[in-house]
Structures are given as C-alpha cells and as structure tokens.
Amino acid sequence: IVRKNLKQYQQAIECYDKVIAQNLKYPEAYLNKGNALEELEQYKNAIRCYNKAIELDPQYLDAYLNKGIVLKNLRHYRKAIECFNQAIAQYPQSQDA
C-alpha cells in the first residue's frame, strides 16, 4: 500500500504478487493489485483481479465498486451497472454503493 501511495504502481504490483503467492485466498491483495493495475491503465488485468477478489469474498463491496468504475471507464455501461446494482443489493445503506 505504501508503494501505491508513492505512485510506484509496478513495484506495488510485484509486492501484491508476492503476497498472493503466499496466500492465494487473500481478497484484499487482489483488490489492491487491481487498483494499481487500474492506475497503469491495465484495465482488463484490473478487472481480473477484482473478479478474483469477488470470487474469494462475494460480499466485497470495494471490489464490486472498483470493477464497476473500470467497466464504466471502458464504456461497458451495462456491465458497470450490474456491478453497481450488486453493490447496492448487498449494502443498501452504504453511501458508497
């Protein structure tokens, strides 16, 4: 996370890969790797990471929201709306959703 905050996204991705290699079932690592990939405009890879985070934790609000944002940016509006609707359905009281 520190490397990401310093805008060292490629190095952050490498760190997240090491974390994932140690613990394949750590959704936060996939989310953060996806965020770094998004910053590098590697949107398809970011979506893969968000999908993995959702697979590991189907209730992961941030993964749905971030995936929806990337899909919106790619102009895949229907898929983005599906992600946002999923987030709203799971967390109707959340201001983020």
mmCIF file with all atom_site columns, C-alpha atoms in Angstrom:
data_model
loop_
_atom_site.group_PDB
_atom_site.id
_atom_site.type_symbol
_atom_site.label_atom_id
_atom_site.label_alt_id
_atom_site.label_comp_id
_atom_site.label_asym_id
_atom_site.label_entity_id
_atom_site.label_seq_id
_atom_site.pdbx_PDB_ins_code
_atom_site.Cartn_x
_atom_site.Cartn_y
_atom_site.Cartn_z
_atom_site.occupancy
_atom_site.B_iso_or_equiv
_atom_site.pdbx_formal_charge
_atom_site.auth_seq_id
_atom_site.auth_comp_id
_atom_site.auth_asym_id
_atom_site.auth_atom_id
_atom_site.pdbx_PDB_model_num
ATOM 1  C CA . ILE A 1 1  ? 0.000   0.000   0.000   1.00 0.00 ? 1  ILE A CA 1
ATOM 2  C CA . VAL A 1 2  ? 2.887   2.371   0.743   1.00 0.00 ? 2  VAL A CA 1
ATOM 3  C CA . ARG A 1 3  ? 4.326   1.886   -2.745  1.00 0.00 ? 3  ARG A CA 1
ATOM 4  C CA . LYS A 1 4  ? 0.898   2.529   -4.235  1.00 0.00 ? 4  LYS A CA 1
ATOM 5  C CA . ASN A 1 5  ? 0.621   5.756   -2.254  1.00 0.00 ? 5  ASN A CA 1
ATOM 6  C CA . LEU A 1 6  ? 4.015   6.814   -3.622  1.00 0.00 ? 6  LEU A CA 1
ATOM 7  C CA . LYS A 1 7  ? 2.723   6.088   -7.155  1.00 0.00 ? 7  LYS A CA 1
ATOM 8  C CA . GLN A 1 8  ? 5.153   3.210   -7.563  1.00 0.00 ? 8  GLN A CA 1
ATOM 9  C CA . TYR A 1 9  ? 2.431   1.084   -9.079  1.00 0.00 ? 9  TYR A CA 1
ATOM 10 C CA . GLN A 1 10 ? 4.591   -1.500  -10.827 1.00 0.00 ? 10 GLN A CA 1
ATOM 11 C CA . GLN A 1 11 ? 6.554   -2.152  -7.646  1.00 0.00 ? 11 GLN A CA 1
ATOM 12 C CA . ALA A 1 12 ? 3.296   -2.345  -5.704  1.00 0.00 ? 12 ALA A CA 1
ATOM 13 C CA . ILE A 1 13 ? 2.008   -4.969  -8.148  1.00 0.00 ? 13 ILE A CA 1
ATOM 14 C CA . GLU A 1 14 ? 5.152   -7.017  -7.597  1.00 0.00 ? 14 GLU A CA 1
ATOM 15 C CA . CYS A 1 15 ? 4.613   -6.825  -3.829  1.00 0.00 ? 15 CYS A CA 1
ATOM 16 C CA . TYR A 1 16 ? 0.974   -7.883  -4.173  1.00 0.00 ? 16 TYR A CA 1
ATOM 17 C CA . ASP A 1 17 ? 2.075   -10.804 -6.355  1.00 0.00 ? 17 ASP A CA 1
ATOM 18 C CA . LYS A 1 18 ? 4.383   -11.944 -3.550  1.00 0.00 ? 18 LYS A CA 1
ATOM 19 C CA . VAL A 1 19 ? 1.553   -11.681 -1.026  1.00 0.00 ? 19 VAL A CA 1
ATOM 20 C CA . ILE A 1 20 ? -0.771  -13.622 -3.336  1.00 0.00 ? 20 ILE A CA 1
ATOM 21 C CA . ALA A 1 21 ? 1.884   -16.312 -3.826  1.00 0.00 ? 21 ALA A CA 1
ATOM 22 C CA . GLN A 1 22 ? 1.958   -16.778 -0.047  1.00 0.00 ? 22 GLN A CA 1
ATOM 23 C CA . ASN A 1 23 ? -1.819  -16.676 0.396   1.00 0.00 ? 23 ASN A CA 1
ATOM 24 C CA . LEU A 1 24 ? -3.984  -17.347 -2.644  1.00 0.00 ? 24 LEU A CA 1
ATOM 25 C CA . LYS A 1 25 ? -7.136  -16.614 -0.652  1.00 0.00 ? 25 LYS A CA 1
ATOM 26 C CA . TYR A 1 26 ? -6.441  -13.008 0.350   1.00 0.00 ? 26 TYR A CA 1
ATOM 27 C CA . PRO A 1 27 ? -9.030  -10.838 -1.434  1.00 0.00 ? 27 PRO A CA 1
ATOM 28 C CA . GLU A 1 28 ? -7.511  -7.541  -0.271  1.00 0.00 ? 28 GLU A CA 1
ATOM 29 C CA . ALA A 1 29 ? -4.301  -8.318  -2.149  1.00 0.00 ? 29 ALA A CA 1
ATOM 30 C CA . TYR A 1 30 ? -6.260  -8.875  -5.357  1.00 0.00 ? 30 TYR A CA 1
ATOM 31 C CA . LEU A 1 31 ? -8.230  -5.673  -4.800  1.00 0.00 ? 31 LEU A CA 1
ATOM 32 C CA . ASN A 1 32 ? -5.108  -3.603  -4.209  1.00 0.00 ? 32 ASN A CA 1
ATOM 33 C CA . LYS A 1 33 ? -3.317  -5.178  -7.156  1.00 0.00 ? 33 LYS A CA 1
ATOM 34 C CA . GLY A 1 34 ? -6.344  -4.354  -9.277  1.00 0.00 ? 34 GLY A CA 1
ATOM 35 C CA . ASN A 1 35 ? -6.214  -0.756  -8.079  1.00 0.00 ? 35 ASN A CA 1
ATOM 36 C CA . ALA A 1 36 ? -2.542  -0.484  -9.055  1.00 0.00 ? 36 ALA A CA 1
ATOM 37 C CA . LEU A 1 37 ? -3.242  -2.046  -12.446 1.00 0.00 ? 37 LEU A CA 1
ATOM 38 C CA . GLU A 1 38 ? -6.072  0.409   -12.964 1.00 0.00 ? 38 GLU A CA 1
ATOM 39 C CA . GLU A 1 39 ? -3.672  3.303   -12.298 1.00 0.00 ? 39 GLU A CA 1
ATOM 40 C CA . LEU A 1 40 ? -1.409  1.873   -15.004 1.00 0.00 ? 40 LEU A CA 1
ATOM 41 C CA . GLU A 1 41 ? -4.435  1.690   -17.336 1.00 0.00 ? 41 GLU A CA 1
ATOM 42 C CA . GLN A 1 42 ? -4.199  -2.107  -17.483 1.00 0.00 ? 42 GLN A CA 1
ATOM 43 C CA . TYR A 1 43 ? -7.950  -2.324  -17.195 1.00 0.00 ? 43 TYR A CA 1
ATOM 44 C CA . LYS A 1 44 ? -8.535  -5.919  -18.276 1.00 0.00 ? 44 LYS A CA 1
ATOM 45 C CA . ASN A 1 45 ? -5.986  -7.166  -15.760 1.00 0.00 ? 45 ASN A CA 1
ATOM 46 C CA . ALA A 1 46 ? -7.539  -4.952  -13.097 1.00 0.00 ? 46 ALA A CA 1
ATOM 47 C CA . ILE A 1 47 ? -10.946 -6.498  -13.796 1.00 0.00 ? 47 ILE A CA 1
ATOM 48 C CA . ARG A 1 48 ? -9.428  -9.979  -13.454 1.00 0.00 ? 48 ARG A CA 1
ATOM 49 C CA . CYS A 1 49 ? -8.108  -9.027  -10.022 1.00 0.00 ? 49 CYS A CA 1
ATOM 50 C CA . TYR A 1 50 ? -11.447 -7.574  -8.953  1.00 0.00 ? 50 TYR A CA 1
ATOM 51 C CA . ASN A 1 51 ? -13.175 -10.740 -10.175 1.00 0.00 ? 51 ASN A CA 1
ATOM 52 C CA . LYS A 1 52 ? -10.808 -12.858 -8.096  1.00 0.00 ? 52 LYS A CA 1
ATOM 53 C CA . ALA A 1 53 ? -11.434 -10.696 -5.034  1.00 0.00 ? 53 ALA A CA 1
ATOM 54 C CA . ILE A 1 54 ? -15.189 -11.133 -5.564  1.00 0.00 ? 54 ILE A CA 1
ATOM 55 C CA . GLU A 1 55 ? -14.762 -14.876 -6.058  1.00 0.00 ? 55 GLU A CA 1
ATOM 56 C CA . LEU A 1 56 ? -12.938 -15.106 -2.733  1.00 0.00 ? 56 LEU A CA 1
ATOM 57 C CA . ASP A 1 57 ? -15.329 -12.750 -0.944  1.00 0.00 ? 57 ASP A CA 1
ATOM 58 C CA . PRO A 1 58 ? -18.711 -12.396 -2.681  1.00 0.00 ? 58 PRO A CA 1
ATOM 59 C CA . GLN A 1 59 ? -19.625 -9.617  -0.221  1.00 0.00 ? 59 GLN A CA 1
ATOM 60 C CA . TYR A 1 60 ? -16.603 -7.429  -1.053  1.00 0.00 ? 60 TYR A CA 1
ATOM 61 C CA . LEU A 1 61 ? -18.176 -4.027  -1.705  1.00 0.00 ? 61 LEU A CA 1
ATOM 62 C CA . ASP A 1 62 ? -14.991 -2.272  -2.839  1.00 0.00 ? 62 ASP A CA 1
ATOM 63 C CA . ALA A 1 63 ? -14.284 -4.965  -5.428  1.00 0.00 ? 63 ALA A CA 1
ATOM 64 C CA . TYR A 1 64 ? -17.730 -4.514  -6.992  1.00 0.00 ? 64 TYR A CA 1
ATOM 65 C CA . LEU A 1 65 ? -17.427 -0.733  -6.947  1.00 0.00 ? 65 LEU A CA 1
ATOM 66 C CA . ASN A 1 66 ? -13.918 -0.649  -8.402  1.00 0.00 ? 66 ASN A CA 1
ATOM 67 C CA . LYS A 1 67 ? -14.824 -3.171  -11.089 1.00 0.00 ? 67 LYS A CA 1
ATOM 68 C CA . GLY A 1 68 ? -17.878 -1.086  -11.947 1.00 0.00 ? 68 GLY A CA 1
ATOM 69 C CA . ILE A 1 69 ? -15.764 2.059   -12.253 1.00 0.00 ? 69 ILE A CA 1
ATOM 70 C CA . VAL A 1 70 ? -13.300 0.350   -14.597 1.00 0.00 ? 70 VAL A CA 1
ATOM 71 C CA . LEU A 1 71 ? -16.136 -1.048  -16.706 1.00 0.00 ? 71 LEU A CA 1
ATOM 72 C CA . LYS A 1 72 ? -17.714 2.416   -16.874 1.00 0.00 ? 72 LYS A CA 1
ATOM 73 C CA . ASN A 1 73 ? -14.395 3.901   -17.974 1.00 0.00 ? 73 ASN A CA 1
ATOM 74 C CA . LEU A 1 74 ? -14.197 1.243   -20.684 1.00 0.00 ? 74 LEU A CA 1
ATOM 75 C CA . ARG A 1 75 ? -17.758 2.237   -21.725 1.00 0.00 ? 75 ARG A CA 1
ATOM 76 C CA . HIS A 1 76 ? -19.154 -1.168  -20.801 1.00 0.00 ? 76 HIS A CA 1
ATOM 77 C CA . TYR A 1 77 ? -22.096 0.540   -19.197 1.00 0.00 ? 77 TYR A CA 1
ATOM 78 C CA . ARG A 1 78 ? -24.433 -2.434  -18.788 1.00 0.00 ? 78 ARG A CA 1
ATOM 79 C CA . LYS A 1 79 ? -21.760 -4.487  -17.046 1.00 0.00 ? 79 LYS A CA 1
ATOM 80 C CA . ALA A 1 80 ? -20.850 -1.495  -14.882 1.00 0.00 ? 80 ALA A CA 1
ATOM 81 C CA . ILE A 1 81 ? -24.478 -1.064  -13.868 1.00 0.00 ? 81 ILE A CA 1
ATOM 82 C CA . GLU A 1 82 ? -24.638 -4.766  -12.964 1.00 0.00 ? 82 GLU A CA 1
ATOM 83 C CA . CYS A 1 83 ? -21.661 -4.302  -10.608 1.00 0.00 ? 83 CYS A CA 1
ATOM 84 C CA . PHE A 1 84 ? -23.162 -1.206  -9.029  1.00 0.00 ? 84 PHE A CA 1
ATOM 85 C CA . ASN A 1 85 ? -26.529 -2.934  -8.641  1.00 0.00 ? 85 ASN A CA 1
ATOM 86 C CA . GLN A 1 86 ? -24.809 -5.879  -6.968  1.00 0.00 ? 86 GLN A CA 1
ATOM 87 C CA . ALA A 1 87 ? -23.114 -3.496  -4.542  1.00 0.00 ? 87 ALA A CA 1
ATOM 88 C CA . ILE A 1 88 ? -26.422 -1.742  -3.790  1.00 0.00 ? 88 ILE A CA 1
ATOM 89 C CA . ALA A 1 89 ? -28.223 -5.042  -3.286  1.00 0.00 ? 89 ALA A CA 1
ATOM 90 C CA . GLN A 1 90 ? -25.624 -6.211  -0.779  1.00 0.00 ? 90 GLN A CA 1
ATOM 91 C CA . TYR A 1 91 ? -25.168 -2.882  1.011   1.00 0.00 ? 91 TYR A CA 1
ATOM 92 C CA . PRO A 1 92 ? -28.321 -0.787  0.541   1.00 0.00 ? 92 PRO A CA 1
ATOM 93 C CA . GLN A 1 93 ? -27.388 1.509   3.435   1.00 0.00 ? 93 GLN A CA 1
ATOM 94 C CA . SER A 1 94 ? -23.873 2.239   2.165   1.00 0.00 ? 94 SER A CA 1
ATOM 95 C CA . GLN A 1 95 ? -23.289 5.721   0.783   1.00 0.00 ? 95 GLN A CA 1
ATOM 96 C CA . ASP A 1 96 ? -20.504 4.289   -1.391  1.00 0.00 ? 96 ASP A CA 1
ATOM 97 C CA . ALA A 1 97 ? -22.882 1.878   -3.105  1.00 0.00 ? 97 ALA A CA 1
#
